[in-house]
PDB file of N, CA, C and O in Angstrom:
ATOM      1  N   UNK A 129      -2.168  13.908  13.660  1.00 58.00           N
ATOM      2  CA  UNK A 129      -1.022  13.271  13.591  1.00 58.00           C
ATOM      3  C   UNK A 129      -0.908  11.915  12.965  1.00 58.00           C
ATOM      4  O   UNK A 129      -1.117  10.817  13.956  1.00 58.00           O
ATOM      5  N   UNK A 130       0.000  11.659  12.266  1.00 64.00           N
ATOM      6  CA  UNK A 130       0.179  10.285  11.643  1.00 64.00           C
ATOM      7  C   UNK A 130       1.369   9.882  11.918  1.00 64.00           C
ATOM      8  O   UNK A 130       2.941  10.414  11.842  1.00 64.00           O
ATOM      9  N   UNK A 131       1.455   8.463  11.723  1.00 60.00           N
ATOM     10  CA  UNK A 131       2.993   7.708  11.951  1.00 60.00           C
ATOM     11  C   UNK A 131       2.584   6.177  11.334  1.00 60.00           C
ATOM     12  O   UNK A 131       1.798   5.925  11.140  1.00 60.00           O
ATOM     13  N   UNK A 132       3.942   5.576  10.971  1.00 56.00           N
ATOM     14  CA  UNK A 132       3.466   4.198  10.259  1.00 56.00           C
ATOM     15  C   UNK A 132       2.720   3.190  11.066  1.00 56.00           C
ATOM     16  O   UNK A 132       2.888   2.464  10.621  1.00 56.00           O
ATOM     17  N   UNK A 133       2.618   3.921  12.240  1.00 71.00           N
ATOM     18  CA  UNK A 133       1.442   3.222  12.917  1.00 71.00           C
ATOM     19  C   UNK A 133       0.345   3.031  12.653  1.00 71.00           C
ATOM     20  O   UNK A 133      -0.890   2.819  13.523  1.00 71.00           O
ATOM     21  N   UNK A 134      -0.311   4.149  11.918  1.00 81.00           N
ATOM     22  CA  UNK A 134      -1.509   4.142  11.680  1.00 81.00           C
ATOM     23  C   UNK A 134      -2.022   3.520  10.021  1.00 81.00           C
ATOM     24  O   UNK A 134      -1.173   3.510   9.147  1.00 81.00           O
ATOM     25  N   UNK A 135      -3.411   3.649   9.709  1.00 87.00           N
ATOM     26  CA  UNK A 135      -3.486   3.330   8.436  1.00 87.00           C
ATOM     27  C   UNK A 135      -3.870   4.118   7.913  1.00 87.00           C
ATOM     28  O   UNK A 135      -4.540   5.445   8.317  1.00 87.00           O
ATOM     29  N   UNK A 136      -3.803   4.614   6.403  1.00 92.00           N
ATOM     30  CA  UNK A 136      -4.004   5.950   5.575  1.00 92.00           C
ATOM     31  C   UNK A 136      -4.728   5.304   4.539  1.00 92.00           C
ATOM     32  O   UNK A 136      -5.240   4.414   4.146  1.00 92.00           O
ATOM     33  N   UNK A 137      -5.485   6.549   4.385  1.00 94.00           N
ATOM     34  CA  UNK A 137      -7.047   6.878   3.849  1.00 94.00           C
ATOM     35  C   UNK A 137      -7.032   7.630   2.361  1.00 94.00           C
ATOM     36  O   UNK A 137      -5.933   8.668   2.462  1.00 94.00           O
ATOM     37  N   UNK A 138      -7.555   7.078   1.181  1.00 96.00           N
ATOM     38  CA  UNK A 138      -7.459   7.980   0.094  1.00 96.00           C
ATOM     39  C   UNK A 138      -7.779   9.396   0.359  1.00 96.00           C
ATOM     40  O   UNK A 138      -8.812   9.838   1.642  1.00 96.00           O
ATOM     41  N   UNK A 139      -7.205  10.684   0.169  1.00 97.00           N
ATOM     42  CA  UNK A 139      -7.799  11.833   0.857  1.00 97.00           C
ATOM     43  C   UNK A 139      -8.596  12.738  -0.403  1.00 97.00           C
ATOM     44  O   UNK A 139      -9.216  13.600  -0.700  1.00 97.00           O
ATOM     45  N   UNK A 140      -8.698  11.560  -1.824  1.00 97.00           N
ATOM     46  CA  UNK A 140      -9.416  12.040  -2.923  1.00 97.00           C
ATOM     47  C   UNK A 140     -10.359  10.882  -3.140  1.00 97.00           C
ATOM     48  O   UNK A 140      -9.719   9.514  -3.304  1.00 97.00           O
ATOM     49  N   UNK A 141     -11.095  11.149  -4.103  1.00 97.00           N
ATOM     50  CA  UNK A 141     -12.116  10.265  -5.085  1.00 97.00           C
ATOM     51  C   UNK A 141     -11.200  10.006  -6.396  1.00 97.00           C
ATOM     52  O   UNK A 141     -10.916  11.171  -7.190  1.00 97.00           O
ATOM     53  N   UNK A 142     -10.615   9.065  -7.158  1.00 97.00           N
ATOM     54  CA  UNK A 142     -10.296   8.955  -8.159  1.00 97.00           C
ATOM     55  C   UNK A 142      -9.851   7.789  -8.635  1.00 97.00           C
ATOM     56  O   UNK A 142     -10.061   6.607  -8.110  1.00 97.00           O
ATOM     57  N   UNK A 143      -8.886   7.740 -10.035  1.00 97.00           N
ATOM     58  CA  UNK A 143      -8.186   6.513 -10.215  1.00 97.00           C
ATOM     59  C   UNK A 143      -6.679   6.299  -9.708  1.00 97.00           C
ATOM     60  O   UNK A 143      -6.139   7.197  -9.801  1.00 97.00           O
ATOM     61  N   UNK A 144      -6.352   5.305  -9.532  1.00 97.00           N
ATOM     62  CA  UNK A 144      -5.141   5.200  -9.170  1.00 97.00           C
ATOM     63  C   UNK A 144      -4.100   5.407 -10.217  1.00 97.00           C
ATOM     64  O   UNK A 144      -4.497   4.338 -11.188  1.00 97.00           O
ATOM     65  N   UNK A 145      -3.502   6.188 -10.465  1.00 97.00           N
ATOM     66  CA  UNK A 145      -2.502   6.053 -11.740  1.00 97.00           C
ATOM     67  C   UNK A 145      -1.221   5.481 -11.301  1.00 97.00           C
ATOM     68  O   UNK A 145      -0.286   5.238 -12.351  1.00 97.00           O
ATOM     69  N   UNK A 146      -0.591   5.617 -10.509  1.00 97.00           N
ATOM     70  CA  UNK A 146       0.890   5.057 -10.185  1.00 97.00           C
ATOM     71  C   UNK A 146       1.161   4.836  -8.157  1.00 97.00           C
ATOM     72  O   UNK A 146       0.627   5.610  -8.021  1.00 97.00           O
ATOM     73  N   UNK A 147       2.035   3.809  -8.147  1.00 96.00           N
ATOM     74  CA  UNK A 147       2.529   3.710  -6.878  1.00 96.00           C
ATOM     75  C   UNK A 147       3.961   3.345  -7.032  1.00 96.00           C
ATOM     76  O   UNK A 147       4.595   2.479  -7.481  1.00 96.00           O
ATOM     77  N   UNK A 148       4.540   4.796  -6.432  1.00 96.00           N
ATOM     78  CA  UNK A 148       5.887   5.266  -6.786  1.00 96.00           C
ATOM     79  C   UNK A 148       6.557   4.993  -5.223  1.00 96.00           C
ATOM     80  O   UNK A 148       6.494   5.931  -4.781  1.00 96.00           O
ATOM     81  N   UNK A 149       7.346   3.785  -4.481  1.00 93.00           N
ATOM     82  CA  UNK A 149       7.423   3.484  -3.353  1.00 93.00           C
ATOM     83  C   UNK A 149       6.690   4.086  -2.342  1.00 93.00           C
ATOM     84  O   UNK A 149       5.651   3.692  -2.302  1.00 93.00           O
ATOM     85  N   UNK A 150       6.348   5.397  -1.860  1.00 92.00           N
ATOM     86  CA  UNK A 150       5.785   5.738  -0.535  1.00 92.00           C
ATOM     87  C   UNK A 150       4.503   6.617  -0.981  1.00 92.00           C
ATOM     88  O   UNK A 150       4.075   7.295  -0.560  1.00 92.00           O
ATOM     89  N   UNK A 151       4.693   6.837  -2.366  1.00 96.00           N
ATOM     90  CA  UNK A 151       3.891   7.991  -2.988  1.00 96.00           C
ATOM     91  C   UNK A 151       2.736   7.252  -3.394  1.00 96.00           C
ATOM     92  O   UNK A 151       2.929   6.372  -4.415  1.00 96.00           O
ATOM     93  N   UNK A 152       1.469   7.583  -3.707  1.00 97.00           N
ATOM     94  CA  UNK A 152      -0.006   7.197  -4.575  1.00 97.00           C
ATOM     95  C   UNK A 152      -0.424   8.312  -5.388  1.00 97.00           C
ATOM     96  O   UNK A 152      -0.752   9.383  -4.569  1.00 97.00           O
ATOM     97  N   UNK A 153      -0.678   8.075  -6.677  1.00 97.00           N
ATOM     98  CA  UNK A 153      -0.924   9.090  -7.304  1.00 97.00           C
ATOM     99  C   UNK A 153      -2.360   8.507  -7.736  1.00 97.00           C
ATOM    100  O   UNK A 153      -2.884   7.714  -8.562  1.00 97.00           O
ATOM    101  N   UNK A 154      -3.399  10.049  -7.458  1.00 97.00           N
ATOM    102  CA  UNK A 154      -4.752   9.410  -7.748  1.00 97.00           C
ATOM    103  C   UNK A 154      -5.085  10.676  -8.969  1.00 97.00           C
ATOM    104  O   UNK A 154      -4.939  11.836  -8.620  1.00 97.00           O
ATOM    105  N   UNK A 155      -5.719  10.415 -10.175  1.00 98.00           N
ATOM    106  CA  UNK A 155      -6.260  11.380 -11.147  1.00 98.00           C
ATOM    107  C   UNK A 155      -7.826  11.209 -10.607  1.00 98.00           C
ATOM    108  O   UNK A 155      -8.756  10.589 -10.489  1.00 98.00           O
ATOM    109  N   UNK A 156      -8.041  12.574 -10.040  1.00 97.00           N
ATOM    110  CA  UNK A 156      -9.479  12.968  -9.619  1.00 97.00           C
ATOM    111  C   UNK A 156     -10.199  13.487 -11.598  1.00 97.00           C
ATOM    112  O   UNK A 156      -9.879  12.836 -12.515  1.00 97.00           O
ATOM    113  N   UNK A 157     -11.222  13.414 -10.999  1.00 94.00           N
ATOM    114  CA  UNK A 157     -12.397  13.505 -11.813  1.00 94.00           C
ATOM    115  C   UNK A 157     -11.906  14.501 -12.901  1.00 94.00           C
ATOM    116  O   UNK A 157     -12.524  14.788 -13.748  1.00 94.00           O
ATOM    117  N   UNK A 158     -11.860  15.717 -12.681  1.00 97.00           N
ATOM    118  CA  UNK A 158     -11.748  17.208 -13.191  1.00 97.00           C
ATOM    119  C   UNK A 158     -10.136  16.639 -13.970  1.00 97.00           C
ATOM    120  O   UNK A 158     -10.137  17.853 -14.739  1.00 97.00           O
ATOM    121  N   UNK A 159      -9.160  15.798 -13.866  1.00 96.00           N
ATOM    122  CA  UNK A 159      -8.428  15.115 -14.588  1.00 96.00           C
ATOM    123  C   UNK A 159      -7.081  15.496 -14.148  1.00 96.00           C
ATOM    124  O   UNK A 159      -5.750  15.470 -14.395  1.00 96.00           O
ATOM    125  N   UNK A 160      -6.751  16.402 -12.852  1.00 97.00           N
ATOM    126  CA  UNK A 160      -5.442  16.825 -12.152  1.00 97.00           C
ATOM    127  C   UNK A 160      -5.470  15.279 -11.228  1.00 97.00           C
ATOM    128  O   UNK A 160      -5.833  14.543 -11.244  1.00 97.00           O
ATOM    129  N   UNK A 161      -4.049  15.332 -10.883  1.00 97.00           N
ATOM    130  CA  UNK A 161      -3.419  14.340 -10.183  1.00 97.00           C
ATOM    131  C   UNK A 161      -3.217  14.828  -8.707  1.00 97.00           C
ATOM    132  O   UNK A 161      -2.578  15.871  -8.594  1.00 97.00           O
ATOM    133  N   UNK A 162      -3.620  14.153  -7.878  1.00 97.00           N
ATOM    134  CA  UNK A 162      -3.254  14.295  -6.388  1.00 97.00           C
ATOM    135  C   UNK A 162      -2.181  13.306  -5.783  1.00 97.00           C
ATOM    136  O   UNK A 162      -2.401  11.858  -6.169  1.00 97.00           O
ATOM    137  N   UNK A 163      -1.090  13.826  -5.582  1.00 97.00           N
ATOM    138  CA  UNK A 163      -0.416  12.439  -5.246  1.00 97.00           C
ATOM    139  C   UNK A 163      -0.242  12.752  -3.473  1.00 97.00           C
ATOM    140  O   UNK A 163      -0.122  13.671  -3.081  1.00 97.00           O
ATOM    141  N   UNK A 164      -0.229  11.543  -3.065  1.00 96.00           N
ATOM    142  CA  UNK A 164      -0.340  11.462  -1.367  1.00 96.00           C
ATOM    143  C   UNK A 164       0.591  10.329  -1.109  1.00 96.00           C
ATOM    144  O   UNK A 164       0.912   9.314  -1.636  1.00 96.00           O
ATOM    145  N   UNK A 165       1.315  10.555  -0.212  1.00 94.00           N
ATOM    146  CA  UNK A 165       2.377  10.240   0.221  1.00 94.00           C
ATOM    147  C   UNK A 165       2.128   9.591   1.522  1.00 94.00           C
ATOM    148  O   UNK A 165       1.390  10.047   2.508  1.00 94.00           O
ATOM    149  N   UNK A 166       2.419   8.354   2.185  1.00 91.00           N
ATOM    150  CA  UNK A 166       2.176   7.356   3.053  1.00 91.00           C
ATOM    151  C   UNK A 166       3.568   7.634   4.103  1.00 91.00           C
ATOM    152  O   UNK A 166       4.946   7.538   3.321  1.00 91.00           O
ATOM    153  N   UNK A 167       3.759   7.171   5.580  1.00 88.00           N
ATOM    154  CA  UNK A 167       5.327   7.108   5.965  1.00 88.00           C
ATOM    155  C   UNK A 167       5.795   5.967   5.972  1.00 88.00           C
ATOM    156  O   UNK A 167       5.319   4.685   5.470  1.00 88.00           O
ATOM    157  N   UNK A 168       7.227   5.672   5.848  1.00 86.00           N
ATOM    158  CA  UNK A 168       7.506   4.397   6.065  1.00 86.00           C
ATOM    159  C   UNK A 168       7.407   3.600   6.519  1.00 86.00           C
ATOM    160  O   UNK A 168       6.885   3.832   8.133  1.00 86.00           O
ATOM    161  N   UNK A 169       7.500   2.218   6.316  1.00 81.00           N
ATOM    162  CA  UNK A 169       6.638   0.836   7.271  1.00 81.00           C
ATOM    163  C   UNK A 169       5.142   0.636   6.984  1.00 81.00           C
ATOM    164  O   UNK A 169       4.978  -0.262   6.890  1.00 81.00           O
ATOM    165  N   UNK A 170       4.165   1.938   6.203  1.00 85.00           N
ATOM    166  CA  UNK A 170       3.073   1.338   5.485  1.00 85.00           C
ATOM    167  C   UNK A 170       3.002   0.216   4.438  1.00 85.00           C
ATOM    168  O   UNK A 170       3.928   0.910   3.269  1.00 85.00           O
ATOM    169  N   UNK A 171       2.080  -0.583   4.595  1.00 88.00           N
ATOM    170  CA  UNK A 171       2.115  -1.216   3.399  1.00 88.00           C
ATOM    171  C   UNK A 171       0.859  -1.048   2.782  1.00 88.00           C
ATOM    172  O   UNK A 171       0.086  -0.845   2.923  1.00 88.00           O
ATOM    173  N   UNK A 172       1.218  -0.182   1.219  1.00 92.00           N
ATOM    174  CA  UNK A 172       0.231  -0.137   0.402  1.00 92.00           C
ATOM    175  C   UNK A 172      -0.664  -0.791  -0.127  1.00 92.00           C
ATOM    176  O   UNK A 172       0.143  -2.184  -0.779  1.00 92.00           O
ATOM    177  N   UNK A 173      -1.816  -0.793  -0.397  1.00 93.00           N
ATOM    178  CA  UNK A 173      -2.491  -2.019  -0.671  1.00 93.00           C
ATOM    179  C   UNK A 173      -3.356  -1.827  -2.362  1.00 93.00           C
ATOM    180  O   UNK A 173      -4.629  -2.749  -2.695  1.00 93.00           O
ATOM    181  N   UNK A 174      -3.306  -0.424  -2.405  1.00 96.00           N
ATOM    182  CA  UNK A 174      -3.987  -0.198  -4.148  1.00 96.00           C
ATOM    183  C   UNK A 174      -2.755  -0.074  -5.460  1.00 96.00           C
ATOM    184  O   UNK A 174      -1.472  -0.266  -4.843  1.00 96.00           O
ATOM    185  N   UNK A 175      -3.207  -0.382  -6.369  1.00 95.00           N
ATOM    186  CA  UNK A 175      -2.503  -0.103  -7.321  1.00 95.00           C
ATOM    187  C   UNK A 175      -2.892   0.598  -8.601  1.00 95.00           C
ATOM    188  O   UNK A 175      -4.285   0.333  -8.127  1.00 95.00           O
ATOM    189  N   UNK A 176      -2.137   0.681  -9.862  1.00 96.00           N
ATOM    190  CA  UNK A 176      -2.853   1.322 -10.828  1.00 96.00           C
ATOM    191  C   UNK A 176      -3.829   0.879 -11.524  1.00 96.00           C
ATOM    192  O   UNK A 176      -3.868  -0.597 -11.733  1.00 96.00           O
ATOM    193  N   UNK A 177      -4.352   1.788 -11.797  1.00 97.00           N
ATOM    194  CA  UNK A 177      -5.792   1.087 -12.405  1.00 97.00           C
ATOM    195  C   UNK A 177      -6.998   1.141 -11.080  1.00 97.00           C
ATOM    196  O   UNK A 177      -8.568   0.951 -12.076  1.00 97.00           O
ATOM    197  N   UNK A 178      -6.796   0.721 -10.322  1.00 96.00           N
ATOM    198  CA  UNK A 178      -8.106   0.734  -9.221  1.00 96.00           C
ATOM    199  C   UNK A 178      -8.781   2.085  -8.838  1.00 96.00           C
ATOM    200  O   UNK A 178      -8.117   3.432  -8.849  1.00 96.00           O
ATOM    201  N   UNK A 179     -10.168   2.041  -8.345  1.00 97.00           N
ATOM    202  CA  UNK A 179     -10.827   3.546  -8.286  1.00 97.00           C
ATOM    203  C   UNK A 179     -10.698   3.170  -7.026  1.00 97.00           C
ATOM    204  O   UNK A 179     -10.905   2.492  -6.217  1.00 97.00           O
ATOM    205  N   UNK A 180     -10.763   4.367  -6.564  1.00 97.00           N
ATOM    206  CA  UNK A 180     -10.964   4.711  -4.763  1.00 97.00           C
ATOM    207  C   UNK A 180     -12.195   5.732  -4.679  1.00 97.00           C
ATOM    208  O   UNK A 180     -11.910   6.689  -5.419  1.00 97.00           O
ATOM    209  N   UNK A 181     -12.520   5.788  -3.420  1.00 97.00           N
ATOM    210  CA  UNK A 181     -13.094   7.002  -2.930  1.00 97.00           C
ATOM    211  C   UNK A 181     -12.513   7.276  -1.868  1.00 97.00           C
ATOM    212  O   UNK A 181     -12.085   6.906  -0.977  1.00 97.00           O
ATOM    213  N   UNK A 182     -12.687   9.105  -1.279  1.00 97.00           N
ATOM    214  CA  UNK A 182     -12.416   9.719  -0.556  1.00 97.00           C
ATOM    215  C   UNK A 182     -12.351   8.756   0.884  1.00 97.00           C
ATOM    216  O   UNK A 182     -13.674   8.422   0.935  1.00 97.00           O
ATOM    217  N   UNK A 183     -11.134   8.360   1.520  1.00 95.00           N
ATOM    218  CA  UNK A 183     -11.316   7.630   3.089  1.00 95.00           C
ATOM    219  C   UNK A 183     -11.562   6.260   2.736  1.00 95.00           C
ATOM    220  O   UNK A 183     -11.663   5.513   3.566  1.00 95.00           O
ATOM    221  N   UNK A 184     -11.164   5.934   1.499  1.00 95.00           N
ATOM    222  CA  UNK A 184     -11.062   4.654   1.414  1.00 95.00           C
ATOM    223  C   UNK A 184      -9.727   4.123   2.189  1.00 95.00           C
ATOM    224  O   UNK A 184      -8.579   4.788   1.495  1.00 95.00           O
ATOM    225  N   UNK A 185      -9.553   3.151   2.352  1.00 94.00           N
ATOM    226  CA  UNK A 185      -8.130   2.668   2.898  1.00 94.00           C
ATOM    227  C   UNK A 185      -7.091   2.485   1.798  1.00 94.00           C
ATOM    228  O   UNK A 185      -7.636   1.648   0.685  1.00 94.00           O
ATOM    229  N   UNK A 186      -5.780   2.759   1.837  1.00 95.00           N
ATOM    230  CA  UNK A 186      -5.049   2.452   1.045  1.00 95.00           C
ATOM    231  C   UNK A 186      -3.747   1.893   1.457  1.00 95.00           C
ATOM    232  O   UNK A 186      -2.960   1.623   0.867  1.00 95.00           O
ATOM    233  N   UNK A 187      -3.503   1.881   2.926  1.00 92.00           N
ATOM    234  CA  UNK A 187      -2.427   1.008   3.169  1.00 92.00           C
ATOM    235  C   UNK A 187      -3.508   0.223   4.153  1.00 92.00           C
ATOM    236  O   UNK A 187      -4.480  -0.205   4.440  1.00 92.00           O
ATOM    237  N   UNK A 188      -2.698  -1.002   4.479  1.00 87.00           N
ATOM    238  CA  UNK A 188      -3.206  -2.105   5.498  1.00 87.00           C
ATOM    239  C   UNK A 188      -3.182  -1.423   7.127  1.00 87.00           C
ATOM    240  O   UNK A 188      -2.417  -0.500   7.307  1.00 87.00           O
ATOM    241  N   UNK A 189      -3.778  -2.170   7.403  1.00 78.00           N
ATOM    242  CA  UNK A 189      -3.839  -1.853   9.476  1.00 78.00           C
ATOM    243  C   UNK A 189      -3.088  -2.702   9.671  1.00 78.00           C
ATOM    244  O   UNK A 189      -3.033  -3.393  10.299  1.00 78.00           O
ATOM    245  N   UNK A 190      -1.617  -1.369  10.704  1.00 74.00           N
ATOM    246  CA  UNK A 190      -0.750  -2.305  11.104  1.00 74.00           C
ATOM    247  C   UNK A 190      -1.374  -2.724  12.502  1.00 74.00           C
ATOM    248  O   UNK A 190      -0.719  -3.763  13.255  1.00 74.00           O
ATOM    249  N   UNK A 191      -2.460  -2.265  12.990  1.00 69.00           N
ATOM    250  CA  UNK A 191      -3.151  -2.583  14.325  1.00 69.00           C
ATOM    251  C   UNK A 191      -3.663  -3.800  14.301  1.00 69.00           C
ATOM    252  O   UNK A 191      -3.921  -4.438  15.034  1.00 69.00           O
ATOM    253  N   UNK A 192      -3.631  -4.702  13.278  1.00 67.00           N
ATOM    254  CA  UNK A 192      -4.681  -5.888  12.861  1.00 67.00           C
ATOM    255  C   UNK A 192      -3.544  -6.809  12.706  1.00 67.00           C
ATOM    256  O   UNK A 192      -2.802  -6.820  11.770  1.00 67.00           O
ATOM    257  N   UNK A 193      -3.925  -8.093  13.191  1.00 58.00           N
ATOM    258  CA  UNK A 193      -2.774  -9.366  12.920  1.00 58.00           C
ATOM    259  C   UNK A 193      -2.493  -9.654  14.512  1.00 58.00           C
ATOM    260  O   UNK A 193      -2.867  -9.474  15.453  1.00 58.00           O
ATOM    261  N   UNK A 194      -1.996 -10.962  14.629  1.00 51.00           N
ATOM    262  CA  UNK A 194      -1.977 -11.750  15.551  1.00 51.00           C
ATOM    263  C   UNK A 194      -0.377 -11.872  15.763  1.00 51.00           C
ATOM    264  O   UNK A 194       0.160 -12.575  16.890  1.00 51.00           O
ATOM    265  N   UNK A 195       0.708 -11.371  14.891  1.00 54.00           N
ATOM    266  CA  UNK A 195       2.664 -11.595  15.328  1.00 54.00           C
ATOM    267  C   UNK A 195       2.561 -13.061  15.538  1.00 54.00           C
ATOM    268  O   UNK A 195       3.216 -13.400  16.346  1.00 54.00           O
ATOM    269  N   UNK A 196       1.686 -14.033  14.928  1.00 50.00           N
ATOM    270  CA  UNK A 196       2.207 -15.332  15.314  1.00 50.00           C
ATOM    271  C   UNK A 196       1.434 -16.129  16.310  1.00 50.00           C
ATOM    272  O   UNK A 196       1.215 -17.729  16.174  1.00 50.00           O
ATOM    273  N   UNK A 197       0.654 -15.528  17.342  1.00 47.00           N
ATOM    274  CA  UNK A 197      -0.461 -16.419  17.518  1.00 47.00           C
ATOM    275  C   UNK A 197      -1.489 -17.088  17.340  1.00 47.00           C
ATOM    276  O   UNK A 197      -1.946 -16.599  16.400  1.00 47.00           O
ATOM    277  N   UNK A 198      -1.975 -17.871  17.955  1.00 49.00           N
ATOM    278  CA  UNK A 198      -3.417 -18.767  17.127  1.00 49.00           C
ATOM    279  C   UNK A 198      -4.288 -17.460  17.125  1.00 49.00           C
ATOM    280  O   UNK A 198      -4.066 -16.606  18.039  1.00 49.00           O
ATOM    281  N   UNK A 199      -5.315 -17.683  16.538  1.00 53.00           N
ATOM    282  CA  UNK A 199      -6.392 -16.864  16.408  1.00 53.00           C
ATOM    283  C   UNK A 199      -7.084 -15.945  17.659  1.00 53.00           C
ATOM    284  O   UNK A 199      -7.277 -15.113  18.141  1.00 53.00           O
ATOM    285  N   UNK A 200      -7.024 -17.161  18.384  1.00 53.00           N
ATOM    286  CA  UNK A 200      -8.008 -17.054  19.826  1.00 53.00           C
ATOM    287  C   UNK A 200      -7.001 -16.271  20.781  1.00 53.00           C
ATOM    288  O   UNK A 200      -7.660 -16.067  21.759  1.00 53.00           O
ATOM    289  N   UNK A 201      -5.741 -16.242  20.285  1.00 54.00           N
ATOM    290  CA  UNK A 201      -4.859 -15.655  21.767  1.00 54.00           C
ATOM    291  C   UNK A 201      -4.567 -13.948  21.192  1.00 54.00           C
ATOM    292  O   UNK A 201      -4.177 -12.941  21.574  1.00 54.00           O
ATOM    293  N   UNK A 202      -5.385 -13.429  19.933  1.00 53.00           N
ATOM    294  CA  UNK A 202      -5.340 -12.061  19.268  1.00 53.00           C
ATOM    295  C   UNK A 202      -6.276 -11.152  20.343  1.00 53.00           C
ATOM    296  O   UNK A 202      -7.042 -11.407  20.355  1.00 53.00           O
ATOM    297  N   UNK A 203      -5.219 -10.133  20.543  1.00 58.00           N
ATOM    298  CA  UNK A 203      -5.783  -9.022  21.167  1.00 58.00           C
ATOM    299  C   UNK A 203      -6.143  -8.082  19.955  1.00 58.00           C
ATOM    300  O   UNK A 203      -5.125  -7.576  19.587  1.00 58.00           O
ATOM    301  N   UNK A 204      -7.586  -7.638  20.131  1.00 59.00           N
ATOM    302  CA  UNK A 204      -7.729  -6.676  18.810  1.00 59.00           C
ATOM    303  C   UNK A 204      -7.442  -5.416  19.495  1.00 59.00           C
ATOM    304  O   UNK A 204      -7.698  -4.840  20.455  1.00 59.00           O
ATOM    305  N   UNK A 205      -7.007  -4.439  18.414  1.00 62.00           N
ATOM    306  CA  UNK A 205      -6.515  -3.174  19.034  1.00 62.00           C
ATOM    307  C   UNK A 205      -7.675  -2.599  18.011  1.00 62.00           C
ATOM    308  O   UNK A 205      -7.590  -1.279  18.143  1.00 62.00           O
ATOM    309  N   UNK A 206      -8.049  -3.293  17.057  1.00 65.00           N
ATOM    310  CA  UNK A 206      -8.901  -2.056  16.357  1.00 65.00           C
ATOM    311  C   UNK A 206     -10.140  -2.927  15.654  1.00 65.00           C
ATOM    312  O   UNK A 206     -10.333  -3.895  15.265  1.00 65.00           O
ATOM    313  N   UNK A 207     -11.272  -2.346  16.005  1.00 64.00           N
ATOM    314  CA  UNK A 207     -12.608  -2.922  15.678  1.00 64.00           C
ATOM    315  C   UNK A 207     -13.273  -3.444  14.442  1.00 64.00           C
ATOM    316  O   UNK A 207     -13.644  -4.054  13.696  1.00 64.00           O
ATOM    317  N   UNK A 208     -12.198  -2.617  13.536  1.00 68.00           N
ATOM    318  CA  UNK A 208     -12.334  -3.091  11.988  1.00 68.00           C
ATOM    319  C   UNK A 208     -12.136  -4.437  11.634  1.00 68.00           C
ATOM    320  O   UNK A 208     -12.686  -4.710  10.982  1.00 68.00           O
ATOM    321  N   UNK A 209     -11.386  -4.797  12.516  1.00 60.00           N
ATOM    322  CA  UNK A 209     -10.874  -6.680  12.338  1.00 60.00           C
ATOM    323  C   UNK A 209     -11.828  -7.525  12.548  1.00 60.00           C
ATOM    324  O   UNK A 209     -12.429  -8.466  11.861  1.00 60.00           O
ATOM    325  N   UNK A 210     -13.206  -6.739  13.422  1.00 61.00           N
ATOM    326  CA  UNK A 210     -14.363  -7.341  13.286  1.00 61.00           C
ATOM    327  C   UNK A 210     -15.364  -7.727  12.170  1.00 61.00           C
ATOM    328  O   UNK A 210     -16.121  -8.729  11.800  1.00 61.00           O
ATOM    329  N   UNK A 211     -15.028  -6.613  11.447  1.00 56.00           N
ATOM    330  CA  UNK A 211     -16.433  -6.513  10.465  1.00 56.00           C
ATOM    331  C   UNK A 211     -15.896  -6.948   9.184  1.00 56.00           C
ATOM    332  O   UNK A 211     -14.980  -7.098   8.841  1.00 56.00           O
TER     333      UNK A 211
END
């Protein structure tokens, strides 16, 4: 169950061939293209030419960030921010 409050991960391994709006195209090793769509509000962090592996993040994590407060005031919603 995904929403725009989730981080999106590559569903296939391959090379990013295009980022068009909310769609990311991944060319798989067998030459076929897999098109993955993310929901509105997600910020895509990959670009054409990049290699990705299945389960690599392709968007930022919207649950990480301080919304302007000082770092000491940030409440972690995701432990990935620590690593």
